[in-house]
XYZ file of C-alpha atoms in Angstrom:
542
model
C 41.485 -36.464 50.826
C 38.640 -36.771 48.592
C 37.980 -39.298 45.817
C 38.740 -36.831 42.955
C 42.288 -35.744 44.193
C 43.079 -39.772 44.488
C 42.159 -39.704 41.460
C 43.861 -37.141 40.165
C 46.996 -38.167 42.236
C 46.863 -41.547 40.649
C 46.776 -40.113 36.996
C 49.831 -37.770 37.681
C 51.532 -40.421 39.657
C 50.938 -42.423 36.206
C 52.159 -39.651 33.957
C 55.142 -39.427 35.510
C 55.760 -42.931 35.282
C 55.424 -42.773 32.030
C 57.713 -39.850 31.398
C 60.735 -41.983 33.525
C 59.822 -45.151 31.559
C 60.574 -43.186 28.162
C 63.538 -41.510 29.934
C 65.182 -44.421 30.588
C 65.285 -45.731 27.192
C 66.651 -42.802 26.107
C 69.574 -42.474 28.557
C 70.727 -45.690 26.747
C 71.238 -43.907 23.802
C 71.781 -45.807 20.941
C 71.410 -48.847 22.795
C 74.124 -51.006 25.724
C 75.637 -53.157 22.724
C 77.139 -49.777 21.337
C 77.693 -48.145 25.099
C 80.016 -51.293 25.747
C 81.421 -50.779 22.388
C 82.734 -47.573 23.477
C 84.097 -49.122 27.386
C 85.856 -51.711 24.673
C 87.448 -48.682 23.397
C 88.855 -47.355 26.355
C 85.973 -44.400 26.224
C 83.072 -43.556 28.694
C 79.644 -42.714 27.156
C 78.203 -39.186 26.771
C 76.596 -39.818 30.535
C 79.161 -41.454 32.033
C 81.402 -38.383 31.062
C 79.213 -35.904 32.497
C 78.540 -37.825 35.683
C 82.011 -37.917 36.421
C 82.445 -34.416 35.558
C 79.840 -32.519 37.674
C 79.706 -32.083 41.333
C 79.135 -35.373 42.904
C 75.204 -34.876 44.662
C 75.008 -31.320 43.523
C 71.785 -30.086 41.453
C 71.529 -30.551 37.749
C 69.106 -30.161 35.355
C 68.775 -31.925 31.689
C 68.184 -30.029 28.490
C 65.928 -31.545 25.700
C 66.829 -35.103 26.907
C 63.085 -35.354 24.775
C 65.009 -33.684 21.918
C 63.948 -35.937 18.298
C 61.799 -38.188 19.986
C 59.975 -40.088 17.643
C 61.348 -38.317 15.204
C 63.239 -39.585 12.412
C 61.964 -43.354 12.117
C 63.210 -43.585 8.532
C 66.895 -43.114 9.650
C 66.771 -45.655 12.988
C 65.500 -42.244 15.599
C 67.706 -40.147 17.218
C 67.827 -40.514 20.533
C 67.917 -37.569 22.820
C 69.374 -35.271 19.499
C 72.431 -37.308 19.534
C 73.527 -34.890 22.449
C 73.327 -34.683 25.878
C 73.206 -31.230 27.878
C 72.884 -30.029 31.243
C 72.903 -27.388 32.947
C 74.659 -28.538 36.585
C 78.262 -27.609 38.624
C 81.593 -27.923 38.338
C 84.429 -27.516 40.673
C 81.328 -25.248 42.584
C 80.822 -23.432 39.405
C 77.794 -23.391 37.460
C 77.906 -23.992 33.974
C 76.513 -25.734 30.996
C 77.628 -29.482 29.315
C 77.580 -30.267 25.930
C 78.424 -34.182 25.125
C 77.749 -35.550 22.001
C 76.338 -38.775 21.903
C 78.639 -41.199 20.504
C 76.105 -43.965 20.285
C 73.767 -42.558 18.349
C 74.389 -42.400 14.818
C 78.443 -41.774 16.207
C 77.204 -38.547 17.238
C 76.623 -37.173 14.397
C 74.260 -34.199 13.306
C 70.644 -34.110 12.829
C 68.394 -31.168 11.918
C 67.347 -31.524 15.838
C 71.314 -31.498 17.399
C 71.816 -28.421 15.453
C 68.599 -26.876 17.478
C 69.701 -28.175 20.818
C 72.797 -27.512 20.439
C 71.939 -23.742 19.498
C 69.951 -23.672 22.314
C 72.532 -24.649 24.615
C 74.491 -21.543 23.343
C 71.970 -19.509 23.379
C 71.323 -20.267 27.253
C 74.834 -19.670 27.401
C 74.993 -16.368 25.770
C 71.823 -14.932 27.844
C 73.365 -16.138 31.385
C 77.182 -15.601 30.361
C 77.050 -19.571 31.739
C 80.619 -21.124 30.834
C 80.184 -23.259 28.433
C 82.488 -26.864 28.097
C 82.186 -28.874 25.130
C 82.392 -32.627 25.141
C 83.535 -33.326 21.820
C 82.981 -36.804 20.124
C 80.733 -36.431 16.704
C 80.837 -37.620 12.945
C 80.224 -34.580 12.034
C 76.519 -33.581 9.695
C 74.895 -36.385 9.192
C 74.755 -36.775 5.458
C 71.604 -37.753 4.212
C 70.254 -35.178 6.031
C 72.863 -31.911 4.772
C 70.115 -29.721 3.454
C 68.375 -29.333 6.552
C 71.229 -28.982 8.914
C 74.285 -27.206 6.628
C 73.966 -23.579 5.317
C 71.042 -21.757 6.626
C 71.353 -19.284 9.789
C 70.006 -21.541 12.093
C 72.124 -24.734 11.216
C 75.854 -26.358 11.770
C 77.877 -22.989 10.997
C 75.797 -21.164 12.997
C 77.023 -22.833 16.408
C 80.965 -21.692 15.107
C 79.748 -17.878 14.628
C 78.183 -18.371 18.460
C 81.687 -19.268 19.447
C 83.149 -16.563 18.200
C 80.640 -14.333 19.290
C 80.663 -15.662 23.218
C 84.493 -15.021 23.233
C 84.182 -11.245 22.772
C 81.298 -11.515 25.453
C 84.329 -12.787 27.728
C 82.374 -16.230 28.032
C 84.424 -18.967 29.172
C 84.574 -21.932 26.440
C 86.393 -25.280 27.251
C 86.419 -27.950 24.300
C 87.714 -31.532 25.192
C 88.019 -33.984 21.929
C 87.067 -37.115 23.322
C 86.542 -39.169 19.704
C 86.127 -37.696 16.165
C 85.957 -33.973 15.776
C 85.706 -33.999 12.056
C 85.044 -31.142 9.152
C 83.669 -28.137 9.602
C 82.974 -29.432 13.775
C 87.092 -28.740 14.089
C 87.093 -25.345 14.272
C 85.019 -25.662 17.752
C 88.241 -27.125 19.594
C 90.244 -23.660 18.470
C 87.554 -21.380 18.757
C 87.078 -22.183 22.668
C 89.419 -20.290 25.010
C 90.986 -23.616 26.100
C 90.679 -27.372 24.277
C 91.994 -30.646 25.269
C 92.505 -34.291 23.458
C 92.431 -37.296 24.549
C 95.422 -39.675 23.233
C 94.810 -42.640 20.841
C 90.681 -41.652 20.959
C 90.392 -38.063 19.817
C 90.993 -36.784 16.805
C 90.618 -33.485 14.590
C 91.172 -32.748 10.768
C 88.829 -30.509 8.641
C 88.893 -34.334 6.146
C 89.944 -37.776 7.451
C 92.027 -40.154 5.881
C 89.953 -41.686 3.007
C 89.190 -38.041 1.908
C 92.421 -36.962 2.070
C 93.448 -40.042 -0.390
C 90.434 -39.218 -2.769
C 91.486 -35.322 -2.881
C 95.102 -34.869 -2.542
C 96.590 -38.373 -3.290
C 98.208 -38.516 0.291
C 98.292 -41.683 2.425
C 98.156 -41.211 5.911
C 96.170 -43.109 8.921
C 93.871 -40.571 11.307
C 96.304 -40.736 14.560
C 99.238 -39.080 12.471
C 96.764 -36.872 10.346
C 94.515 -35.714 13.367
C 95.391 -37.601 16.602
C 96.283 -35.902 20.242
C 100.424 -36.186 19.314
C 99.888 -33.951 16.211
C 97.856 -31.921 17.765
C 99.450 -30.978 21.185
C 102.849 -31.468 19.327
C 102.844 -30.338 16.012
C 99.929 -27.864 15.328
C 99.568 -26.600 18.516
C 96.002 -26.915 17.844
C 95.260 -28.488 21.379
C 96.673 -27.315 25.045
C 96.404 -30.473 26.893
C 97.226 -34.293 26.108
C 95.101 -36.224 28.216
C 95.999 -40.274 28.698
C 92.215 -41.067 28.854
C 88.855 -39.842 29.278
C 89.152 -39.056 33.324
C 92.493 -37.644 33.001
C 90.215 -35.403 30.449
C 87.427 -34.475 32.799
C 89.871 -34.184 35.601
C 91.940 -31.814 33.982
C 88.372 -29.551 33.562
C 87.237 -29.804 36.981
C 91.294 -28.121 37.803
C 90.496 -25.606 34.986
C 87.181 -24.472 36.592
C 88.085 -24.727 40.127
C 90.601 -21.644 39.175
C 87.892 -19.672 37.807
C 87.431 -16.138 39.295
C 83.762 -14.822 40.295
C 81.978 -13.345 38.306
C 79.494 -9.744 38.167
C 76.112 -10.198 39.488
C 72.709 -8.934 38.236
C 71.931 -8.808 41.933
C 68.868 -10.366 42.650
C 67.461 -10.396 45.892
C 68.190 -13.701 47.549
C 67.180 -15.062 51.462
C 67.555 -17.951 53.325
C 65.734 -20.482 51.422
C 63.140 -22.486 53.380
C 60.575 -25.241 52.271
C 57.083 -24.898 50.722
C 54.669 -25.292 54.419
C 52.153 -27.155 52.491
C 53.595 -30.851 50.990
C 54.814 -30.502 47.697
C 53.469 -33.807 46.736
C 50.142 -32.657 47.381
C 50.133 -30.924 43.890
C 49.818 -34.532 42.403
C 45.975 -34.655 43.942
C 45.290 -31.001 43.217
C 45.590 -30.780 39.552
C 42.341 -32.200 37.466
C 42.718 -35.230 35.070
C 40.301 -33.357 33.418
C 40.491 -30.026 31.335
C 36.603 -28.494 32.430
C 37.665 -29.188 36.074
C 38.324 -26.118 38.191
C 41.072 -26.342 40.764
C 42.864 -23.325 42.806
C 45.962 -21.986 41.787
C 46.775 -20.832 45.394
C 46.700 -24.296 45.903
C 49.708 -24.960 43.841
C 51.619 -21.805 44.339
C 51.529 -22.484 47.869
C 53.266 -26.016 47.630
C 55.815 -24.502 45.473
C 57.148 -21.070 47.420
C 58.884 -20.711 50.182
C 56.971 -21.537 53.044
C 53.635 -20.924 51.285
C 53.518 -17.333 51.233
C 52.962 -15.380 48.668
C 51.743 -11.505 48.345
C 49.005 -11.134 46.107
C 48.841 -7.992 43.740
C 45.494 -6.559 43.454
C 43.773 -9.481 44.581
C 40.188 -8.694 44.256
C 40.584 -7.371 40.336
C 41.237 -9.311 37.280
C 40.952 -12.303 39.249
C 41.369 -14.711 35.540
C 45.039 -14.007 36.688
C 47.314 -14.553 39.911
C 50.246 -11.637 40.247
C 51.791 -12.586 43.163
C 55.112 -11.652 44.916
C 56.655 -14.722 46.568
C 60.009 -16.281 47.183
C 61.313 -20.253 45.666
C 64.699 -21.268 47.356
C 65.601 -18.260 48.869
C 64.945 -16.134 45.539
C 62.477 -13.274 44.917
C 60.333 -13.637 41.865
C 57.292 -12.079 40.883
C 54.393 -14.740 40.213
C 52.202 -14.488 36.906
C 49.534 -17.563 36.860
C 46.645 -17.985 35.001
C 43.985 -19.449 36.987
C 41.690 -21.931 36.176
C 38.162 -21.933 37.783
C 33.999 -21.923 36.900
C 33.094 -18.295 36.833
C 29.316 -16.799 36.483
C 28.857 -14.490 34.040
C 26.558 -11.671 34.221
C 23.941 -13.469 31.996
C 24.032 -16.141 34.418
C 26.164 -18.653 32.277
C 28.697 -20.614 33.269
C 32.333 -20.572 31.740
C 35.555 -22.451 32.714
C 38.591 -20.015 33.708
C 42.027 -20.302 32.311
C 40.484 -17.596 29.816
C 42.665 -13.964 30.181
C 40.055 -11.563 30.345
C 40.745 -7.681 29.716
C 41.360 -6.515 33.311
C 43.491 -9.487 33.996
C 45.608 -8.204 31.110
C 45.879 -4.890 32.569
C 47.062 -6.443 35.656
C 49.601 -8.499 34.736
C 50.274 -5.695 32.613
C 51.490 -3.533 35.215
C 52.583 -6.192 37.545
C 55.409 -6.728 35.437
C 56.267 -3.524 35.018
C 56.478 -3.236 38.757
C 58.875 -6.142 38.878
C 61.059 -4.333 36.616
C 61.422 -1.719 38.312
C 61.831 -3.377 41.397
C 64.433 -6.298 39.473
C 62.574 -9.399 40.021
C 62.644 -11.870 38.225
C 59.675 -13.428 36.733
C 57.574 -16.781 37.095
C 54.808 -17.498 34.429
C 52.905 -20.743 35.109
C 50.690 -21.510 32.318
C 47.193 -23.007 32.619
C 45.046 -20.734 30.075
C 42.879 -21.770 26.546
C 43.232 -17.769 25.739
C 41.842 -14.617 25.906
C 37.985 -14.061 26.158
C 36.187 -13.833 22.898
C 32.552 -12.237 22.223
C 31.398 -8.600 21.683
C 31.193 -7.803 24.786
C 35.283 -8.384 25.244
C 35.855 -6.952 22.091
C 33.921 -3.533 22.646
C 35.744 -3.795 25.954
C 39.305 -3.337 24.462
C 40.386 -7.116 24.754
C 42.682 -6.457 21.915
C 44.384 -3.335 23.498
C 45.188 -5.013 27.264
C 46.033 -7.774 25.423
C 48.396 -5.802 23.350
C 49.673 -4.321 26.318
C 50.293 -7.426 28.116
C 52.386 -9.043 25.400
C 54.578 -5.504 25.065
C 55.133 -5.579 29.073
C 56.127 -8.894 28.764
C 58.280 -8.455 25.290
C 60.063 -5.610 26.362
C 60.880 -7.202 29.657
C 64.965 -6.981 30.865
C 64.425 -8.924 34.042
C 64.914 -12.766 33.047
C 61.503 -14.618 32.556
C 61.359 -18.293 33.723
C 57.822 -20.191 32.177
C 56.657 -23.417 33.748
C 53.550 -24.834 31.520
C 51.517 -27.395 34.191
C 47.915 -27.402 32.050
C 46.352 -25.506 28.598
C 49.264 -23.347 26.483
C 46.489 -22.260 23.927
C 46.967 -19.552 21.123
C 47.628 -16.307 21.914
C 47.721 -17.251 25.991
C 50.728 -18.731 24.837
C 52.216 -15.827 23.552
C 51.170 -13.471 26.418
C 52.127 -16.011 29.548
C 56.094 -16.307 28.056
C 56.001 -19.022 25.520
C 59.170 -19.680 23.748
C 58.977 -17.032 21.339
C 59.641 -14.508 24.316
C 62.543 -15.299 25.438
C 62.318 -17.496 28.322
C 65.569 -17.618 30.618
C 64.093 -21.731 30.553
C 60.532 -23.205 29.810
C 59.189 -26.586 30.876
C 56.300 -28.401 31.196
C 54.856 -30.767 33.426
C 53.531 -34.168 31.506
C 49.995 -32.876 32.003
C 51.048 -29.469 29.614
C 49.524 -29.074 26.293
C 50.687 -26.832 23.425
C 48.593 -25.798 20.565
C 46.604 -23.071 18.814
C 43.275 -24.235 20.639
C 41.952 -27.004 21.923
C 41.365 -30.733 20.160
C 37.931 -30.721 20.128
C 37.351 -27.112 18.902
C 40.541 -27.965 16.296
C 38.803 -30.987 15.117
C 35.347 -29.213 14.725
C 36.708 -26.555 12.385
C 39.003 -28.809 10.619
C 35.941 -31.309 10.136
C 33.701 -28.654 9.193
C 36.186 -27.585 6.565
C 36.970 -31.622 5.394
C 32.860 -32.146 4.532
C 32.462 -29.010 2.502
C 35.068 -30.166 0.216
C 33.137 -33.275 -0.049
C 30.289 -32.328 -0.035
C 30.904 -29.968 -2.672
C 32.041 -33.126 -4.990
C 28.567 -34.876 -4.077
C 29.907 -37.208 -1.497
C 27.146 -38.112 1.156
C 28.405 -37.533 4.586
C 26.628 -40.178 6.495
C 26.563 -39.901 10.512
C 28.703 -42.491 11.126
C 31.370 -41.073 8.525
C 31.100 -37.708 10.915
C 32.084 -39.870 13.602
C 35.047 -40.995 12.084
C 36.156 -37.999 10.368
C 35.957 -36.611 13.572
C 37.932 -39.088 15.840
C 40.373 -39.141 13.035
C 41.005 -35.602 13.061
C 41.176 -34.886 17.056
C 43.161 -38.177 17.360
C 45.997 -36.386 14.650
C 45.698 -33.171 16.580
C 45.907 -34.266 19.924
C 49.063 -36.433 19.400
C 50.515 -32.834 18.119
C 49.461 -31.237 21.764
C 51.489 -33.307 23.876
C 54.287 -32.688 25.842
C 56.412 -34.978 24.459
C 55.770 -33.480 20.908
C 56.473 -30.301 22.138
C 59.574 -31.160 23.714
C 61.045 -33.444 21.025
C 61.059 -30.175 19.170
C 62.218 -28.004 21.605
C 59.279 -25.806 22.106
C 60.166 -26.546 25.743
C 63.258 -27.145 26.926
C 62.083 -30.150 29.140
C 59.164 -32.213 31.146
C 59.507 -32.078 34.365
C 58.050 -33.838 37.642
C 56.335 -31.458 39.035
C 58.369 -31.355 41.967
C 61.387 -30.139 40.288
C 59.614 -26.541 39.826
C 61.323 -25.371 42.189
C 64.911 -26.467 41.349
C 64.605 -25.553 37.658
C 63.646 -21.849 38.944
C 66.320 -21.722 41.430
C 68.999 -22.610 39.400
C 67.557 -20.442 36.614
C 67.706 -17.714 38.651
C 71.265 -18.600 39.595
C 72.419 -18.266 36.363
C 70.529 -15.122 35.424
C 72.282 -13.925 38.254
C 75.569 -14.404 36.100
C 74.506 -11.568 33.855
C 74.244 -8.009 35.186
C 70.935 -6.365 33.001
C 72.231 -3.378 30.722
C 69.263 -2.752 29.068
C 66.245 -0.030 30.584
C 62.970 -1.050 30.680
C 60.496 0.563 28.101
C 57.508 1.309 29.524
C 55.953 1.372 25.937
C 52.017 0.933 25.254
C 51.657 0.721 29.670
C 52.128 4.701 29.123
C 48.643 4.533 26.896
């Protein structure tokens, strides 16, 4: 091994670090003192609950656990959304978890749960997933009610979903584990099956002091809402559960009764390891952005037993197409590839750029996969497509348009791992969230932005001093400096991974050696939902 992949392993090695260390703090939610609140209650946390509800050592994966971060600092944070979700198995089944966090603000919702929480559905919906809610929340959190309550994408929204997911004959199982308040109630009877849990849950559309204020009534929340009312009286609930693991047990019986369900019918093998150590990757990628690496390089510590079969291998070279398999499962491979190229003026320019006849080939690579129903793999290391008259009398715009419709109008699910660069419209055409990734993640060395700091900063600087300038203020050299430093520093804080994910651009970072889980169980899921659509061929027939 050579001095720059120590190097680079140690900076990895330290991102990831990093990424646990922030992890951890966020597992505790709103902090122990309120988690043993809740085991003073007779209640598990949102964690606890899930641990004891999926398959003990079976694979799971974590949904926006970023979700909010450093967001919110005027209200206390929001750790994690105030929800957990994962996508992981039960009773053998795969499904999704919803758990609100308790600790955190009681679990009630922020502009951010809304979003996760949408997305969870949403994952849901694409996969025809089962879905089981784990219900313990305050409801909208108040201060915050215009930016959560009556647009498309807030708290009603995730009530039309369930509604919606029932006629798609998706299973939904709601257990009320603590307050399941307001508009939040209709969730329990909206789900196919919903459970309470004595003396802890509750559900009323208005608790107690409301009901006082509007209707003059006196009542305490266990006779207005509690499990005896509801399994009793309303017939709201099925089940009255004694505590939370008579709860979660009671799922894990439901689900282990659930029949099979259609395939898509992907093509699935024995799976077998990468032949090259996966850990290796840590060394290969650069700490720096101008440093070239080989993509090969990773793809080959990623797919099952290294191989993969190039497509047109000597053309459009800017981009890998490869066919490979990850845990057994076929996918087609589309990876930008980042290395120092020679121009034919003699120049030299760092890859990652699309150029034209990469377009093309991606172009029809994925059209092949279509056809062929393969699933899709985008790994994203790219700062755009190639600029310059010479691209742009070369069509640049028209395979690049052609790209982004093969890739649009795509029915085979689309899986997009982000390891370096996610710059402007590279973005767009390598399956960033806009299209309709099945999941995208990022590894902690990922950035997200329109371009790059430096060039950001340069154009935003250039724009800052002609305003002042134009008012007669000197711009001294050392002013240029700062302006400068002052503007990347703001813009690269807004490229990170973690700023991405706290907004749910992605759906989570990842160690890179988890690439190959998330895809597999992506493609398990996809494999839930039998494609109905045909694939439009579109501007590939120009």
């Amino acid at each position: 091994m050579n001095l720059d992949f120590n190097k680079n392993d140690d900076k990895m090695r330290l991102l990831i670090s990093q990424m646990e260390q922030r992890l951890q703090k966020i597992y505790l939610g709103g902090g122990k003192a309120r988690i043993d609140k809740l085991h003073e209650q007779g209640k598990m946390s949102a964690r606890e609950r899930i641990d004891f509800l999926l398959d003990k050592d079976s694979p799971r994966f974590e949904m926006g656990a970023f979700a909010g971060y450093e967001m919110y600092a005027e209200y206390g944070g929001c750790a994690g959304g105030g929800v957990v979700i994962v996508i992981g198995y039960v009773s053998g089944k795969q499904c999704i978890v919803v758990a609100n966090d308790a600790t955190v603000k009681a679990g009630a919702w922020f502009p951010i749960t809304g979003k996760k929480n949408l997305r969870a559905q949403e994952i849901s919906m694409e996969n025809k997933l089962p879905i089981i809610y784990l219900v313990d929340s305050a409801g909208v959190f108040l201060p915050m009610q215009d930016e959560i309550f009556p647009d498309k994408e807030h708290f009603g929204r995730i009530f039309r979903n369930n509604a919606v997911m029932s006629s798609m004959g998706i299973l939904q199982i709601a257990a009320v584990m603590g307050s399941c308040v307001a508009g939040g109630a209709y969730l329990p009877i909206m789900s196919d099956e919903a459970m309470i849990v004595d003396k802890t849950g509750s559900i009323f559309l208005a608790g107690s002091y409301l009901v006082k204020a509007a209707v003059g009534e006196t009542i305490d929340n266990e006779t207005l809402g509690g499990a005896t009312t509801h399994c009793e009286i309303s017939g709201v609930t099925d089940y009255k559960c004694k505590d939370d693991a008579d709860c979660l047990t009671r799922i894990k019986n439901i689900m282990s009764k659930v029949g099979d369900y259609d395939k898509a019918g992907f093509n699935r093998t024995t799976p077998a390891l990468p032949k090259k150590e996966p850990k290796e990757i840590y060394g290969i990628i650069p700490e720096a952005r101008d440093h070239q690496y080989e993509m090969k390089e990773i793809l080959e510590r990623i797919v099952d037993n290294g191989v993969i079969d190039e497509y047109k291998e000597l053309y459009g070279k800017s981009i890998i197409c490869a066919y490979a398999r990850i845990d057994g499962w076929a996918v087609g491979i589309v990876a930008n590839q980042r290395t120092v190229v020679k121009s034919k003026k003699g120049e030299m320019q760092f890859g990652g750029v699309i150029y034209s006849d990469s377009a093309d080939k991606a172009a029809r690579f994925i059209m092949n996969c279509n056809q062929k129903k393969i699933p899709l793999v985008f790994i994203q290391d790219a700062t755009g497509f190639m600029v310059g008259s010479r691209s742009e009398q070369g069509g640049i715009i028209k395979d690049g348009a052609k790209l982004v419709n093969a890739m649009s109008n795509s029915v085979v699910p689309k899986f997009t791992i982000i390891i370096g660069n996610s710059y402007g419209a590279a973005n767009y055409a390598m399956c960033g969230k806009a299209y309709d990734p099945r999941l995208i993640v990022g590894w902690p060395t990922a950035q997200i932005a329109v371009m790059g700091g430096s060039q950001a900063a340069k154009t935003l600087m250039q724009i800052e001093m002609a305003s002042l300038t134009s008012k007669g203020e000197e711009i001294t050299p050392e002013k240029e400096k700062q302006m400068f430093d002052k503007i990347k520093g703001r813009y690269d804080s807004q490229t990170t991974p973690y700023y991405a994910s706290s907004r749910l651009w992605i759906d989570a970072i990842i160690d890179p050696l988890d690439t190959r889980k998330v895809i597999s169980m992506g493609i398990e899921m996809a494999n839930h939902s039998p494609i109905t659509k045909k694939y439009n061929l579109g501007l590939l027939q120009t």
